[in-house]
Amino acid sequence: MNTIITVIQQGTIMPYFRRLWLTLIVLQIIACSSSNTGGNKPEITELGLVKNITSEEPLVVDSQCIHCDQSKTRYQWFIEGIDDPVSNGHSYSPTVDQLSKTLTIRATVYNNDGEFSDTKQVTYYHDVITDIASTTGAFAATTSGGYLAIWGNRRSGGFPYGVDEEISHVKSVYSNDIGFAVVKTDNTAVSWSNRHPWNNVVPASTVNLTNIVSIQSTSQAFAALKDDGTVITWGDSTESNSSAVSEKLTNVDSVYSNHNTFVAIRSNGEVVSWGYDTYNYIQPPTYLFDVYRIYSTRLAFAALMKDGSVQTWGLKYSGGNSSSVSSTLSNVASIQSTESAFAALTTDGSVVTWGHELYGGDSSSVANKLNGVVELFSTSGAFAALKNDGSVVSWGSNYHGGDSNTVRSRLDDVATIYSSEESFAALKEDGSVVIWGNDYLLMDSSQSPDIADIASITATEDTFVGLKSDGTVVRMSTSSLGMKEETALNSLSKVTRVFSNDSAFAALQADGSVTTWGGALSGGNGYEVPTLTLPLPD
């Protein structure tokens, strides 16, 4: 059974199957006249490629003609920036660096009397995938030509429900847990999602999605800041309903969010908040001036001010009350958060924590080690501090990476740290990896010689993969996701980036194609997302 990928292109939603060749519509055919005269002059009626451009297989051109000998067709292939033809045959294999350039094919056909046709020409560009966004269970890939390919769980935005307009000229893609919002180059937007049928929802089609500057999201809603300083909201009404504060959503400078609440800061410093308020925790300060950035846990916010101080609000046990550490919350450079706690890194390399103690809000057990810290990292329930000597200190829930004692002897010369929901993966300067946390099915360099020369790491909720410096990808789990994962990983080469959602991976290769693996219902069931070969538009 084929897996459907939906490509939204020029107003058409097309089923897109693995290894399916696009039917190419030639938009630009240039006729060049010749001095030939005669009776039934040969004529080329059709000219075009018969398959997608890839770096693995040759391009093949096909043409149809009348009053001609088809075998006497002469072709010339031209690559943008190269004056001479790169091929004079019916096929050509482009190099990877040529895939980003336009391709022109010229054809002339002869008959048995030596008469020849006018030269016909068609020009193509290679529309490759350049970036990928994700929800909890779906992917949306942006192409160099401004189109969008989406796939994955339909309940997580893997199908564009309610979208019946052209989606092209894509500038940026935003996501929440269950849907996507796409801003186009003209600053209009389209959005779609799935929701539980018993929830009330404000459809994107009912709001004026024009003049969009930026978009923020909660788990099931969106809020867009417009260029006139107003804010519009849509999605699950328990999170998006801003009717009680709509008169204040003007002259807005910035919008922030946590799991189910939005916060807007107006140009006069006034703070406006709306969203889910079951715990009655949405009680922000009346005014916030000189805000540098706002961070969040699931049910609380922490505002880092330009003077290095911090103001917090929200549910106390989620980090909304920092009064117990207020005297030490100065000269703060950055803040990191778990699900229910905050950790602030100060300019002198010390760390201040507050919030739920089981989620990292209490760092007293490692307080004497929290000096010389250069960066903080987190899982959903623990923190890890990378120090200037390459060592690591962790605290918080033992089930989420808070206890690194078993690997402490190997935590030296660490370059950076990655995290899943419950585990940390430290990438060392020599390209090896150390993993700790809820690592029952995980493995690192101490368990597999293949986990070496790692350049970067990508995580789903519960596992990691490593992108090696040679462009291949290695899994970091003792439990295989099956033959589709093995097939996908064995086929990968020249990978430039790896993306993920909660349970699936998508690898972007140098030729712009994408291969996926992981959770079948989340868009990872082993198929390839081919690159597109499109005629050059007028």
XYZ file of C-alpha atoms in Angstrom:
538
model
C 0.000 0.000 0.000
C 1.420 3.358 -1.018
C 1.898 6.078 1.556
C 0.325 9.401 0.627
C 2.285 12.619 0.944
C 0.325 15.772 0.277
C 2.026 18.467 -1.749
C 0.221 21.807 -1.722
C 1.209 23.477 -4.937
C -0.509 26.195 -6.930
C -3.889 25.525 -5.398
C -3.871 21.782 -6.010
C -3.670 19.054 -3.407
C -1.950 16.153 -5.145
C -1.446 12.602 -3.857
C 2.321 12.163 -3.887
C 3.610 8.586 -3.887
C 7.062 7.205 -3.337
C 9.011 7.115 -6.594
C 6.087 8.577 -8.511
C 7.317 10.672 -11.421
C 5.658 14.058 -11.709
C 3.696 14.776 -14.834
C 5.657 17.741 -16.068
C 3.749 20.623 -17.567
C 6.008 22.675 -19.774
C 5.424 26.322 -19.009
C 8.221 27.834 -21.072
C 8.879 26.681 -24.607
C 10.955 29.011 -26.695
C 10.921 28.589 -30.407
C 13.988 29.734 -32.300
C 13.472 30.113 -36.043
C 15.849 28.656 -38.600
C 16.442 29.469 -42.193
C 15.264 26.079 -43.381
C 12.418 25.920 -45.870
C 10.670 22.960 -47.408
C 7.445 21.002 -47.693
C 6.546 18.996 -44.598
C 8.986 20.602 -42.253
C 9.818 18.562 -39.148
C 8.280 19.896 -35.958
C 8.800 19.053 -32.290
C 5.410 18.915 -30.590
C 6.450 17.870 -27.067
C 9.676 18.191 -25.080
C 10.361 17.440 -21.424
C 11.989 15.306 -18.749
C 10.470 11.943 -17.968
C 11.482 11.757 -14.275
C 12.513 13.818 -11.264
C 15.972 15.254 -10.940
C 18.097 13.333 -8.458
C 21.819 12.959 -7.983
C 21.510 9.160 -8.056
C 20.006 8.551 -11.496
C 20.498 10.226 -14.878
C 17.952 12.675 -16.237
C 16.215 11.446 -19.340
C 14.593 13.708 -21.914
C 11.768 12.705 -24.226
C 10.215 14.448 -27.200
C 7.504 13.900 -29.789
C 7.605 15.169 -33.352
C 5.788 15.098 -36.708
C 7.235 14.836 -40.231
C 10.439 13.619 -38.644
C 12.701 10.701 -37.894
C 12.537 10.431 -34.100
C 15.928 8.756 -33.959
C 17.491 11.854 -35.492
C 16.639 14.154 -32.594
C 19.601 16.173 -31.338
C 19.689 17.450 -27.766
C 21.817 19.978 -25.926
C 21.842 20.298 -22.117
C 22.870 23.545 -20.432
C 23.445 24.229 -16.708
C 23.125 27.768 -15.368
C 26.564 29.385 -15.254
C 28.175 27.003 -17.773
C 28.397 28.325 -21.337
C 29.009 25.056 -23.185
C 26.555 22.136 -23.276
C 27.104 19.600 -20.487
C 25.591 16.840 -22.644
C 24.555 16.238 -26.238
C 22.638 13.037 -25.628
C 19.203 12.020 -24.413
C 20.334 11.821 -20.767
C 22.515 13.595 -18.231
C 23.539 12.973 -14.593
C 23.815 16.262 -12.675
C 26.261 16.639 -9.822
C 24.943 17.561 -6.380
C 26.116 21.168 -6.690
C 24.299 21.481 -10.040
C 20.936 20.553 -8.507
C 20.436 24.088 -7.229
C 20.895 25.592 -10.701
C 18.462 25.887 -13.592
C 18.641 23.323 -16.390
C 17.871 24.092 -20.036
C 17.318 21.456 -22.734
C 17.293 22.363 -26.431
C 16.133 19.964 -29.132
C 16.209 19.849 -32.935
C 14.855 16.984 -35.056
C 15.592 15.977 -38.648
C 13.739 14.014 -41.291
C 15.176 11.589 -43.828
C 15.629 14.380 -46.372
C 17.934 16.285 -44.092
C 15.391 18.953 -43.250
C 15.370 20.066 -39.627
C 12.903 21.626 -37.246
C 12.980 24.893 -35.374
C 14.874 24.488 -32.097
C 12.671 24.123 -29.082
C 13.793 24.751 -25.524
C 12.512 24.011 -22.025
C 14.031 25.245 -18.746
C 13.668 23.585 -15.351
C 14.608 24.441 -11.811
C 15.149 21.859 -9.073
C 12.694 22.518 -6.253
C 14.432 20.919 -3.283
C 13.332 20.677 0.327
C 15.182 23.227 2.432
C 13.566 23.041 5.882
C 11.145 20.861 7.859
C 8.755 21.767 10.682
C 6.856 19.269 12.813
C 3.919 18.774 15.142
C 3.749 15.859 17.586
C 3.015 13.443 14.743
C 3.411 15.120 11.330
C 5.940 16.966 9.171
C 5.719 19.994 6.845
C 8.624 20.525 4.450
C 9.313 23.837 2.717
C 10.890 23.748 -0.735
C 13.251 26.200 -2.374
C 10.438 27.220 -4.723
C 8.188 28.155 -1.818
C 5.916 25.116 -1.872
C 4.974 22.777 0.962
C 4.967 18.985 1.343
C 3.119 17.582 4.365
C 2.822 14.034 5.658
C 2.175 12.108 8.849
C -0.744 11.600 11.211
C -3.823 13.432 9.990
C -4.833 14.049 13.600
C -1.570 15.950 14.058
C -1.747 18.211 11.006
C -0.680 15.633 8.425
C -3.545 16.664 6.144
C -4.629 20.250 5.392
C -8.234 20.089 6.542
C -10.179 23.131 5.413
C -7.439 24.533 3.160
C -8.878 25.187 -0.281
C -6.630 27.977 -1.485
C -3.252 28.211 -3.133
C -0.278 27.631 -0.862
C 2.821 28.886 -2.602
C 5.445 31.524 -1.872
C 5.857 30.062 1.618
C 8.027 32.219 3.879
C 7.788 30.477 7.255
C 6.003 27.563 8.929
C 4.822 27.458 12.549
C 3.350 24.525 14.445
C 1.646 23.461 17.653
C 0.869 19.910 18.811
C -1.865 19.259 16.254
C -1.499 21.666 13.345
C 0.474 24.079 11.192
C 0.293 27.763 10.310
C 2.023 28.961 7.141
C 2.993 32.578 6.487
C 3.498 33.490 2.833
C 5.784 36.100 1.318
C 2.856 38.535 1.052
C 2.402 38.134 4.836
C -0.939 36.365 4.527
C -1.324 33.042 6.313
C -3.176 29.744 6.101
C -3.574 27.259 8.918
C -5.024 23.826 9.616
C -5.171 21.358 12.485
C -7.107 18.509 13.941
C -8.929 18.695 17.245
C -10.974 16.439 19.457
C -14.586 16.656 18.257
C -15.877 17.595 21.712
C -13.709 20.725 21.958
C -14.846 24.138 20.803
C -12.605 25.653 18.164
C -12.128 28.969 16.402
C -11.326 28.033 12.777
C -8.516 29.847 10.993
C -10.970 30.611 8.187
C -12.925 32.935 10.506
C -10.047 35.310 11.283
C -8.295 37.828 9.057
C -4.895 36.262 8.415
C -3.245 39.198 6.641
C -0.280 41.453 7.438
C 1.204 38.793 9.729
C 4.528 39.570 11.433
C 4.947 36.465 13.615
C 2.988 33.598 15.146
C 3.122 31.978 18.576
C 1.420 28.759 19.659
C 0.143 26.869 22.656
C -0.547 23.134 22.439
C -3.717 23.573 20.366
C -4.022 27.255 19.440
C -2.231 30.035 17.554
C -1.840 33.790 18.076
C -0.592 36.033 15.269
C 0.944 39.464 15.739
C 0.037 41.791 12.871
C 2.021 44.731 11.545
C -0.424 47.242 13.082
C 0.244 45.868 16.578
C -3.015 43.931 16.892
C -3.251 40.217 17.702
C -5.612 37.613 16.255
C -6.160 34.151 17.700
C -7.585 30.833 16.521
C -7.663 27.165 17.471
C -8.968 25.433 20.598
C -11.123 28.088 22.250
C -9.991 27.220 25.785
C -6.530 28.407 24.757
C -7.251 30.888 21.952
C -10.264 32.780 23.299
C -9.035 36.350 23.773
C -12.457 38.034 23.798
C -12.093 39.181 27.400
C -8.926 41.124 26.554
C -9.531 41.931 22.878
C -9.679 45.691 23.510
C -6.179 45.539 24.987
C -4.657 43.594 22.093
C -3.485 46.728 20.305
C -0.066 48.364 20.163
C 1.432 44.962 20.979
C 5.207 44.605 20.659
C 5.583 40.878 21.322
C 3.641 37.690 22.108
C 4.795 34.685 24.155
C 3.186 31.397 25.187
C 3.469 28.300 27.334
C 1.521 25.038 27.069
C -1.926 26.629 27.127
C -1.595 30.380 27.802
C -0.595 33.429 25.752
C 1.065 36.610 27.005
C 1.268 39.859 25.030
C 3.396 42.862 25.973
C 2.129 46.217 24.749
C 4.358 49.145 23.768
C 3.506 50.908 27.056
C 4.746 47.874 29.012
C 1.301 46.568 29.921
C 1.002 42.771 30.106
C -2.078 41.075 28.649
C -2.734 37.370 29.190
C -5.367 34.893 28.035
C -5.888 31.161 27.682
C -6.624 28.097 29.796
C -7.067 29.082 33.444
C -8.371 26.050 35.340
C -5.906 26.687 38.180
C -6.536 30.452 38.121
C -2.804 30.982 37.739
C -2.877 33.625 34.993
C -2.047 36.607 37.146
C 0.806 38.387 35.399
C 2.331 41.624 36.640
C 0.375 44.632 35.451
C 3.354 46.151 33.661
C 6.697 44.831 32.421
C 9.189 47.315 31.021
C 12.446 46.534 29.245
C 11.732 42.818 28.772
C 14.571 40.969 27.068
C 12.867 37.572 26.735
C 10.133 35.499 28.361
C 10.612 31.798 29.191
C 7.984 29.288 30.297
C 7.286 25.992 31.999
C 4.017 24.193 31.419
C 2.032 26.478 33.748
C 4.281 29.452 34.557
C 6.334 32.256 32.997
C 9.672 33.898 33.810
C 10.520 37.258 32.259
C 14.212 38.083 31.925
C 14.587 41.832 32.015
C 17.245 43.828 30.186
C 18.880 44.690 33.515
C 19.369 40.971 34.289
C 16.576 40.705 36.859
C 13.724 38.177 36.618
C 9.980 38.436 37.231
C 7.804 35.331 37.454
C 4.105 34.472 37.539
C 1.880 31.439 37.162
C 1.348 28.287 39.190
C 3.706 28.281 42.193
C 4.720 24.648 41.865
C 5.470 25.148 38.195
C 7.954 27.969 38.818
C 5.492 30.842 39.006
C 6.791 32.038 42.372
C 10.503 32.865 42.682
C 10.319 34.852 45.911
C 12.482 32.334 47.785
C 15.426 33.087 45.466
C 14.640 36.669 44.480
C 17.719 38.039 46.232
C 19.997 35.946 43.989
C 18.116 36.531 40.730
C 20.324 39.279 39.365
C 22.781 39.510 36.483
C 20.936 36.663 34.784
C 22.169 35.866 31.262
C 19.701 33.119 30.254
C 17.019 30.806 31.638
C 16.261 27.143 30.964
C 13.145 25.232 32.040
C 11.771 21.758 32.626
C 8.068 21.034 32.753
C 7.703 22.586 36.220
C 10.948 24.344 37.194
C 13.332 27.084 36.054
C 17.118 27.393 36.183
C 18.784 30.770 35.622
C 22.408 31.079 34.475
C 24.071 34.232 35.742
C 26.878 36.180 34.121
C 29.409 34.861 36.669
C 28.644 31.217 35.769
C 26.516 30.391 38.816
C 23.015 28.878 38.675
C 19.778 29.750 40.512
C 16.829 27.319 40.517
C 13.186 27.450 41.628
C 9.950 25.583 41.019
C 8.944 21.985 41.697
C 11.816 20.191 43.448
C 11.084 16.894 41.661
C 11.515 18.640 38.305
C 14.837 20.333 39.050
C 13.636 23.269 41.116
C 15.936 22.257 43.983
C 19.663 22.158 43.106
C 20.965 22.192 46.680
C 22.508 18.714 46.341
C 24.894 19.993 43.638
C 25.101 23.672 44.627
C 28.834 23.500 45.384
C 29.485 22.247 41.830
C 27.418 24.857 39.993
C 30.197 27.300 39.169
C 31.917 28.035 35.894
C 28.754 27.017 34.038
C 28.584 28.114 30.390
C 25.254 26.624 29.280
C 22.160 24.911 30.695
C 20.126 22.080 29.138
C 16.960 20.286 30.228
C 14.693 17.293 29.778
C 11.088 17.429 30.959
C 12.185 16.786 34.547
C 15.920 17.472 34.998
C 18.693 19.943 34.226
C 22.273 19.495 33.015
C 24.907 22.213 33.322
C 27.901 22.258 30.985
C 30.923 23.811 32.690
C 33.855 25.693 31.171
C 36.183 22.728 31.776
C 33.972 20.392 29.691
C 32.478 18.587 32.690
C 28.748 18.207 33.379
C 26.578 18.540 36.499
C 22.983 17.280 36.534
C 20.073 17.387 38.994
C 16.333 16.820 39.092
C 14.309 13.664 38.547
C 16.482 10.546 38.337
C 14.048 9.181 35.775
C 14.681 12.179 33.531
C 18.484 12.457 33.643
C 18.933 14.124 37.015
C 21.453 11.505 38.158
C 24.589 11.211 35.999
C 26.765 9.444 38.567
C 27.004 6.220 36.549
C 28.606 8.045 33.613
C 30.404 10.817 35.473
C 33.885 9.428 34.712
C 33.157 9.770 30.984
C 31.630 13.250 31.157
C 34.730 15.226 30.256
C 35.639 17.280 27.183
C 31.918 17.689 26.440
C 31.179 20.059 23.561
C 27.382 20.274 23.886
C 24.358 18.370 25.201
C 21.139 17.176 23.547
C 17.997 15.939 25.283
C 14.870 13.863 24.791
C 11.927 13.883 27.190
C 13.716 11.709 29.732
C 17.405 11.427 28.759
C 20.499 13.479 27.995
C 23.108 12.811 25.297
C 26.449 14.580 25.693
C 28.474 15.043 22.505
C 32.182 15.134 23.288
C 34.920 16.997 21.432
C 36.183 13.732 19.902
C 32.761 12.920 18.372
C 31.821 10.255 20.928
C 28.545 10.297 22.864
C 27.590 9.687 26.519
C 23.910 9.012 27.372
C 22.174 8.942 30.764
C 18.649 9.195 32.153
C 15.837 6.807 31.314
C 18.257 4.950 29.045
C 17.009 1.387 29.306
C 16.880 0.929 25.505
C 19.491 3.540 24.605
C 23.154 3.019 23.774
C 26.135 5.323 23.418
C 29.756 5.097 22.301
C 30.652 2.790 25.189
C 28.290 0.169 23.772
C 28.675 0.582 20.013
C 31.792 1.404 17.962
C 29.509 2.830 15.263
C 28.596 5.742 17.549
C 31.708 7.733 16.705
C 32.643 10.813 14.723
C 29.225 12.296 15.535
C 28.599 15.847 14.311
C 25.109 16.401 15.766
C 22.306 14.543 17.548
C 18.526 14.580 17.031
C 15.945 13.244 19.498
C 12.352 12.060 19.482
C 10.539 11.726 22.805
C 12.482 8.614 23.789
C 15.428 7.956 21.470
C 18.367 9.585 19.678
C 20.100 9.337 16.325
C 23.507 10.732 15.445
C 24.511 12.474 12.226
C 28.106 11.536 11.493
C 30.627 13.822 9.828
C 30.554 11.642 6.686
C 26.824 12.326 6.188
C 25.557 8.945 7.412
C 23.189 8.443 10.344
C 23.481 5.979 13.238
C 20.781 5.025 15.730
C 21.464 5.112 19.457
C 19.056 2.454 20.617
C 19.380 -1.240 21.369
C 15.835 -1.690 20.097
C 15.384 -1.396 16.340
C 12.230 0.165 14.955
C 12.134 -2.660 12.411
C 13.236 -3.336 8.861
C 12.018 0.040 7.634
C 14.389 1.797 10.018
C 17.282 -0.439 8.968
C 16.494 0.118 5.287
C 16.241 3.871 5.746
C 19.479 4.206 7.724
C 21.404 1.971 5.320
C 20.263 4.079 2.361
C 21.315 7.423 3.831
C 24.379 9.284 2.632
C 25.280 12.947 2.357
C 22.717 13.868 5.020
C 22.896 17.538 5.987
C 20.251 17.707 8.768
C 17.966 15.374 10.703
C 14.531 16.482 11.945
C 12.076 14.765 14.278
C 8.650 14.793 15.860
C 7.572 12.793 18.916
C 8.240 9.390 17.355
C 9.648 9.757 13.813
C 12.743 11.068 12.054
C 13.245 12.794 8.678
C 16.711 13.108 7.139
C 17.380 15.892 4.626
C 20.075 14.926 2.133
C 22.386 17.106 0.060
C 20.271 16.663 -3.080
C 17.219 18.051 -1.267
C 15.438 14.713 -0.874
C 14.111 13.428 2.453
C 14.017 9.912 3.898
C 11.911 9.071 6.954
C 11.754 6.324 9.565
C 10.305 5.683 13.008
C 6.671 5.754 14.095
C 4.546 4.727 11.134
C 1.558 6.810 12.223
C 3.754 9.882 12.672
C 5.184 10.047 9.175
C 8.154 7.768 9.761
C 7.116 4.635 7.932
C 10.176 4.306 5.746
C 9.190 6.156 2.607
C 11.146 8.748 0.689
C 9.990 12.280 0.006
C 11.334 12.829 -3.508
C 12.572 16.151 -4.776
C 10.514 17.999 -7.360
C 11.542 18.846 -10.894
C 9.430 21.781 -12.010
C 9.292 23.813 -15.215
C 10.573 27.335 -14.852
C 7.556 29.655 -14.449
C 7.148 32.799 -16.473
